[in-house]
Amino acid sequence: MEIPRAPLEPAAVAAAVATAGGGWQVRFHAEAPSTNALAAAEPVAPAVVVADHQTAGRGRLDRTWQSPPGTSLTFSAVVDPGLPDAEWPLLPLASAVAVAEGIAAVTGLDPVLKWPNDVLLGPRGGKVAGILLERVAAARPLAIIGIGINVAMAAEELPVPTATSLAIEGAAVDRAAVLGAVLAALRAQLALLRSDRRALLAAYRGACGTVGREVRVELPDGAVLEGLAESVDDHGRLVVGGAAVGAGDVVHAR
Ligand code: BT5
């Protein structure tokens, strides 16, 4: 399959963001260290910071996010979520639903979520997208929703063996189109979270493949929890063997 490798054009990015609605201000960079870092340095909302190529992408817990030039969509949406602090833990879940929905809209593929916010695709359950949510203090607290999507990587370009890309799973699509679809879905899911938290949780549970599986959870303090993932509770926590977990790295057992 021919994998498109066109540069991301600023005009195409602006058009895609405009079609998503919501009046996002666009900041486009041909190359940037990390769109989350740029967004945090100048936090205004609603805004979207897009990099054609990201050279020092960040994952959670000081990990890195790697994307060979021309193959990935890397951007940060800056929003004022208008939520009480207690509901901020649901933002990563709403963002994951939006990324899955945006990918599905453009590709027809059906991503599955791994709690809390990995987006998986294909028979091996490869990671096709990652989300890094950060909070910055402005006049009101703003959420920086950093999203990396593997669009056009060939198998030999994958940074880690657990990754996959839209192209590998059969969808040769344009990066700007994915951006527009994900932003439109993000707007909708954030509105749903504000208006009807239960409906957002239902959407998340419907897309999440973690519940019902045996999992291994590495907790932030280094402890490990193993057992059946029973549910996602109303606070967005994963319940494993009766214990509710608010943060951690999950491995789905085979
Ligand atoms: C994430 O972290 O999955 C969040 C990634 C967020 C990236 C976006 S890009 C735009 C914005 N600006 C930034 O600087 N970051 C955000 P985590 O769950 O910690 O996963 C990181 C791990 O995923 C790494 O340690 C690798 O094992 C793996 N990894 C790195 N690059 C990958 C890729 N392109 N595809 C799949 N897995 C990858």
Short mmCIF file of C-alpha atoms and ligand atoms in Angstrom, two decimals:
data_model
loop_
_atom_site.label_atom_id
_atom_site.label_comp_id
_atom_site.label_asym_id
_atom_site.label_seq_id
_atom_site.Cartn_x
_atom_site.Cartn_y
_atom_site.Cartn_z
CA MET A 1 0.00 0.00 0.00
CA GLU A 2 1.17 3.50 -0.84
CA ILE A 3 1.48 5.46 2.39
CA PRO A 4 0.90 9.22 1.96
CA ARG A 5 3.82 11.33 3.24
CA ALA A 6 2.76 14.85 2.33
CA PRO A 7 3.89 17.56 4.75
CA LEU A 8 1.18 18.96 6.96
CA GLU A 9 0.25 22.27 5.31
CA PRO A 10 -0.71 25.14 7.64
CA ALA A 11 -3.68 26.02 5.41
CA ALA A 12 -4.99 22.43 5.53
CA VAL A 13 -4.56 22.40 9.30
CA ALA A 14 -6.46 25.69 9.65
CA ALA A 15 -9.26 24.41 7.41
CA ALA A 16 -9.55 21.13 9.33
CA VAL A 17 -9.67 22.93 12.68
CA ALA A 18 -12.31 25.35 11.33
CA THR A 19 -14.54 22.49 10.16
CA ALA A 20 -14.42 21.03 13.67
CA GLY A 21 -16.20 24.15 14.95
CA GLY A 22 -15.60 25.62 18.38
CA GLY A 23 -13.46 28.59 17.38
CA TRP A 24 -10.09 27.08 18.27
CA GLN A 25 -7.12 29.37 17.81
CA VAL A 26 -4.50 27.46 15.75
CA ARG A 27 -0.76 27.57 16.38
CA PHE A 28 1.10 25.60 13.74
CA HIS A 29 4.78 24.62 13.88
CA ALA A 30 6.67 22.75 11.18
CA GLU A 31 8.86 21.40 13.97
CA ALA A 32 8.59 21.71 17.73
CA PRO A 33 10.05 19.91 20.74
CA SER A 34 6.69 19.16 22.37
CA THR A 35 3.29 20.67 21.62
CA ASN A 36 2.28 20.20 25.27
CA ALA A 37 5.29 22.22 26.38
CA LEU A 38 4.49 25.00 23.88
CA ALA A 39 0.86 25.05 24.97
CA ALA A 40 1.85 25.28 28.63
CA ALA A 41 4.23 28.15 27.95
CA GLU A 42 1.39 30.29 26.58
CA PRO A 43 -1.88 28.89 27.89
CA VAL A 44 -4.96 30.26 26.12
CA ALA A 45 -8.20 28.41 25.40
CA PRO A 46 -9.67 27.21 23.17
CA ALA A 47 -6.48 26.69 21.20
CA VAL A 48 -4.77 23.91 19.33
CA VAL A 49 -1.00 23.68 18.98
CA VAL A 50 0.02 21.46 16.07
CA ALA A 51 3.49 20.27 15.06
CA ASP A 52 4.18 18.62 11.71
CA HIS A 53 7.15 17.02 13.43
CA GLN A 54 7.77 16.75 17.15
CA THR A 55 11.37 16.23 18.26
CA ALA A 56 11.01 15.77 22.04
CA GLY A 57 7.51 14.37 22.49
CA ARG A 58 6.53 13.55 26.03
CA GLY A 59 4.61 10.61 27.41
CA ARG A 60 3.33 10.18 30.94
CA LEU A 61 5.77 9.82 33.87
CA ASP A 62 8.75 11.32 31.98
CA ARG A 63 8.50 8.78 29.19
CA THR A 64 9.01 9.81 25.58
CA TRP A 65 6.69 9.81 22.58
CA GLN A 66 8.50 9.14 19.34
CA SER A 67 7.29 9.89 15.84
CA PRO A 68 9.35 9.68 12.65
CA PRO A 69 8.89 12.80 10.44
CA GLY A 70 5.82 12.84 8.23
CA THR A 71 4.11 9.89 9.86
CA SER A 72 2.22 11.20 12.85
CA LEU A 73 -0.31 13.65 14.08
CA THR A 74 0.98 15.43 17.18
CA PHE A 75 -1.03 18.22 18.74
CA SER A 76 -2.30 19.68 21.98
CA ALA A 77 -5.81 20.98 22.50
CA VAL A 78 -6.06 23.59 25.24
CA VAL A 79 -9.50 23.84 26.81
CA ASP A 80 -11.25 25.33 29.77
CA PRO A 81 -13.20 22.24 30.75
CA GLY A 82 -15.52 24.10 33.12
CA LEU A 83 -15.55 21.19 35.55
CA PRO A 84 -15.29 20.97 39.32
CA ASP A 85 -11.90 19.60 40.43
CA ALA A 86 -13.49 16.31 41.44
CA GLU A 87 -14.43 15.63 37.82
CA TRP A 88 -11.03 16.36 36.25
CA PRO A 89 -10.07 12.66 36.43
CA LEU A 90 -12.77 12.05 33.80
CA LEU A 91 -11.05 14.31 31.26
CA PRO A 92 -8.53 11.67 30.09
CA LEU A 93 -11.42 9.25 29.59
CA ALA A 94 -13.46 11.77 27.57
CA SER A 95 -10.36 12.52 25.49
CA ALA A 96 -9.78 8.84 24.79
CA VAL A 97 -13.39 8.39 23.64
CA ALA A 98 -12.93 11.38 21.32
CA VAL A 99 -9.70 10.06 19.80
CA ALA A 100 -11.30 6.67 19.15
CA GLU A 101 -14.39 8.31 17.68
CA GLY A 102 -12.37 10.63 15.45
CA ILE A 103 -10.24 7.75 14.16
CA ALA A 104 -13.36 5.67 13.51
CA ALA A 105 -15.02 8.52 11.62
CA VAL A 106 -12.11 8.96 9.21
CA THR A 107 -10.96 5.35 8.79
CA GLY A 108 -13.97 3.14 9.47
CA LEU A 109 -11.73 1.20 11.87
CA ASP A 110 -12.90 0.41 15.39
CA PRO A 111 -10.35 1.33 18.07
CA VAL A 112 -10.50 -0.15 21.55
CA LEU A 113 -9.46 1.76 24.68
CA LYS A 114 -7.08 0.46 27.31
CA TRP A 115 -7.70 2.14 30.63
CA PRO A 116 -7.19 4.95 31.23
CA ASN A 117 -6.45 6.42 27.80
CA ASP A 118 -4.46 4.28 25.41
CA VAL A 119 -6.08 3.81 22.02
CA LEU A 120 -5.49 0.35 20.53
CA LEU A 121 -6.12 -1.00 17.07
CA GLY A 122 -5.84 -4.22 15.14
CA PRO A 123 -5.65 -7.92 15.93
CA ARG A 124 -2.61 -7.51 18.19
CA GLY A 125 -4.15 -4.58 20.06
CA GLY A 126 -1.29 -2.26 19.06
CA LYS A 127 -1.14 1.23 20.51
CA VAL A 128 -2.11 3.67 17.78
CA ALA A 129 -2.51 6.78 19.92
CA GLY A 130 -1.42 8.15 23.29
CA ILE A 131 -2.81 11.00 25.35
CA LEU A 132 -1.02 13.19 27.88
CA LEU A 133 -3.32 15.39 29.93
CA GLU A 134 -1.81 18.23 31.92
CA ARG A 135 -3.33 21.00 34.02
CA VAL A 136 -2.06 24.57 33.96
CA ALA A 137 -3.12 27.50 36.06
CA ALA A 138 -4.30 30.51 34.07
CA ALA A 139 -7.17 32.85 35.06
CA ARG A 140 -9.01 29.53 35.33
CA PRO A 141 -7.39 26.10 35.31
CA LEU A 142 -6.91 24.90 31.74
CA ALA A 143 -6.47 21.37 30.46
CA ILE A 144 -3.76 20.66 27.91
CA ILE A 145 -4.82 17.54 26.07
CA GLY A 146 -1.77 16.27 24.20
CA ILE A 147 -2.57 13.71 21.53
CA GLY A 148 -0.20 11.66 19.41
CA ILE A 149 -1.63 9.46 16.66
CA ASN A 150 0.43 7.09 14.51
CA VAL A 151 -1.02 7.78 11.09
CA ALA A 152 1.34 6.68 8.33
CA MET A 153 4.17 4.67 9.95
CA ALA A 154 5.22 1.50 8.19
CA ALA A 155 5.93 -1.50 10.41
CA GLU A 156 9.71 -0.92 10.36
CA GLU A 157 9.21 2.67 11.53
CA LEU A 158 7.32 1.82 14.72
CA PRO A 159 9.22 3.14 17.74
CA VAL A 160 8.23 0.19 19.93
CA PRO A 161 6.96 -3.28 19.06
CA THR A 162 3.70 -2.67 20.94
CA ALA A 163 2.73 0.19 18.58
CA THR A 164 0.73 0.19 15.38
CA SER A 165 -0.44 2.82 12.90
CA LEU A 166 -3.58 3.58 10.93
CA ALA A 167 -1.67 2.69 7.74
CA ILE A 168 -0.58 -0.69 9.10
CA GLU A 169 -4.19 -1.45 10.03
CA GLY A 170 -5.30 -0.65 6.49
CA ALA A 171 -6.27 3.03 6.49
CA ALA A 172 -4.21 5.42 4.33
CA VAL A 173 -5.57 8.76 5.48
CA ASP A 174 -4.58 12.38 5.56
CA ARG A 175 -3.28 13.73 8.87
CA ALA A 176 -5.29 16.96 8.67
CA ALA A 177 -8.51 14.97 8.18
CA VAL A 178 -7.75 12.99 11.35
CA LEU A 179 -7.08 16.22 13.23
CA GLY A 180 -10.43 17.72 12.20
CA ALA A 181 -12.37 14.60 13.13
CA VAL A 182 -10.67 14.20 16.52
CA LEU A 183 -11.21 17.87 17.43
CA ALA A 184 -14.89 17.69 16.49
CA ALA A 185 -15.28 14.56 18.62
CA LEU A 186 -13.33 16.15 21.47
CA ARG A 187 -15.67 19.14 21.49
CA ALA A 188 -18.67 16.82 21.59
CA GLN A 189 -17.29 14.56 24.34
CA LEU A 190 -16.24 17.50 26.54
CA ALA A 191 -19.74 18.96 26.18
CA LEU A 192 -21.20 15.57 27.09
CA LEU A 193 -18.96 15.34 30.16
CA ARG A 194 -20.19 18.77 31.32
CA SER A 195 -23.88 18.08 30.65
CA ASP A 196 -24.25 14.37 31.41
CA ARG A 197 -21.36 12.71 33.18
CA ARG A 198 -23.18 9.37 33.23
CA ALA A 199 -23.60 9.36 29.44
CA LEU A 200 -19.88 10.07 29.03
CA LEU A 201 -19.04 7.21 31.39
CA ALA A 202 -21.36 4.92 29.42
CA ALA A 203 -19.61 5.88 26.17
CA TYR A 204 -16.23 5.21 27.78
CA ARG A 205 -17.30 1.84 29.16
CA GLY A 206 -18.64 0.89 25.72
CA ALA A 207 -15.28 1.60 24.08
CA CYS A 208 -13.00 0.24 26.81
CA GLY A 209 -11.60 -3.24 26.31
CA THR A 210 -10.01 -3.48 29.76
CA VAL A 211 -13.05 -4.47 31.80
CA GLY A 212 -13.60 -8.21 31.96
CA ARG A 213 -9.95 -9.03 31.35
CA GLU A 214 -7.19 -10.24 33.59
CA VAL A 215 -4.83 -7.32 34.00
CA ARG A 216 -1.56 -6.38 35.58
CA VAL A 217 -1.49 -2.81 36.87
CA GLU A 218 1.76 -1.06 37.72
CA LEU A 219 0.85 1.61 40.25
CA PRO A 220 2.66 4.98 40.42
CA ASP A 221 4.44 3.90 43.66
CA GLY A 222 5.88 0.84 41.90
CA ALA A 223 3.48 -1.66 43.46
CA VAL A 224 1.80 -4.17 41.15
CA LEU A 225 -1.81 -5.27 41.24
CA GLU A 226 -2.98 -8.32 39.34
CA GLY A 227 -6.50 -9.57 38.88
CA LEU A 228 -9.74 -9.26 37.00
CA ALA A 229 -10.62 -5.74 35.85
CA GLU A 230 -14.19 -5.63 37.14
CA SER A 231 -15.42 -2.19 36.20
CA VAL A 232 -14.73 1.47 35.66
CA ASP A 233 -16.40 3.28 38.55
CA ASP A 234 -18.25 6.59 38.45
CA HIS A 235 -15.01 8.46 39.25
CA GLY A 236 -13.31 6.90 36.23
CA ARG A 237 -11.18 4.57 38.36
CA LEU A 238 -10.43 0.99 37.34
CA VAL A 239 -11.66 -1.57 39.86
CA VAL A 240 -9.34 -4.59 40.06
CA GLY A 241 -10.02 -7.31 42.58
CA GLY A 242 -12.16 -4.91 44.62
CA ALA A 243 -9.53 -2.13 44.70
CA ALA A 244 -10.23 1.14 42.86
CA VAL A 245 -7.16 2.42 41.00
CA GLY A 246 -6.92 6.08 39.97
CA ALA A 247 -3.66 5.94 38.01
CA GLY A 248 -1.38 3.24 36.68
CA ASP A 249 -0.12 1.34 33.68
CA VAL A 250 -2.28 -1.56 32.63
CA VAL A 251 -1.17 -4.63 30.73
CA HIS A 252 -3.98 -6.72 29.27
CA ALA A 253 -3.28 -10.40 29.84
CA ARG A 254 -3.63 -12.54 26.75
C1 BT5 B 1 1.38 8.42 26.28
O1 BT5 B 1 2.27 8.23 27.29
O2 BT5 B 1 0.87 7.55 25.62
C2 BT5 B 1 1.10 9.89 25.98
C3 BT5 B 1 1.66 10.32 24.66
C4 BT5 B 1 1.24 11.74 24.33
C5 BT5 B 1 1.94 12.25 23.11
C6 BT5 B 1 1.41 13.59 22.69
S1 BT5 B 1 2.03 14.09 21.13
C7 BT5 B 1 1.44 15.69 21.35
C8 BT5 B 1 1.63 16.05 22.80
N1 BT5 B 1 2.91 16.68 23.04
C9 BT5 B 1 3.72 15.90 23.79
O3 BT5 B 1 4.89 16.18 24.11
N2 BT5 B 1 3.07 14.77 24.13
C10 BT5 B 1 1.70 14.75 23.63
P1 BT5 B 1 2.61 6.83 27.96
O4 BT5 B 1 1.34 6.13 28.29
O5 BT5 B 1 3.57 7.15 29.03
O6 BT5 B 1 3.29 6.03 26.81
C11 BT5 B 1 4.64 6.28 26.44
C12 BT5 B 1 5.22 4.96 25.97
O7 BT5 B 1 4.61 4.58 24.73
C13 BT5 B 1 6.70 5.04 25.69
O8 BT5 B 1 7.46 4.76 26.82
C14 BT5 B 1 6.90 3.97 24.61
O9 BT5 B 1 6.99 2.69 25.18
C15 BT5 B 1 5.58 4.02 23.86
N3 BT5 B 1 5.63 4.84 22.67
C16 BT5 B 1 6.46 5.89 22.37
N4 BT5 B 1 6.16 6.40 21.17
C17 BT5 B 1 5.09 5.68 20.70
C18 BT5 B 1 4.32 5.75 19.54
N5 BT5 B 1 4.52 6.64 18.57
N6 BT5 B 1 3.32 4.82 19.40
C19 BT5 B 1 3.05 3.91 20.34
N7 BT5 B 1 3.76 3.80 21.48
C20 BT5 B 1 4.77 4.69 21.66
#
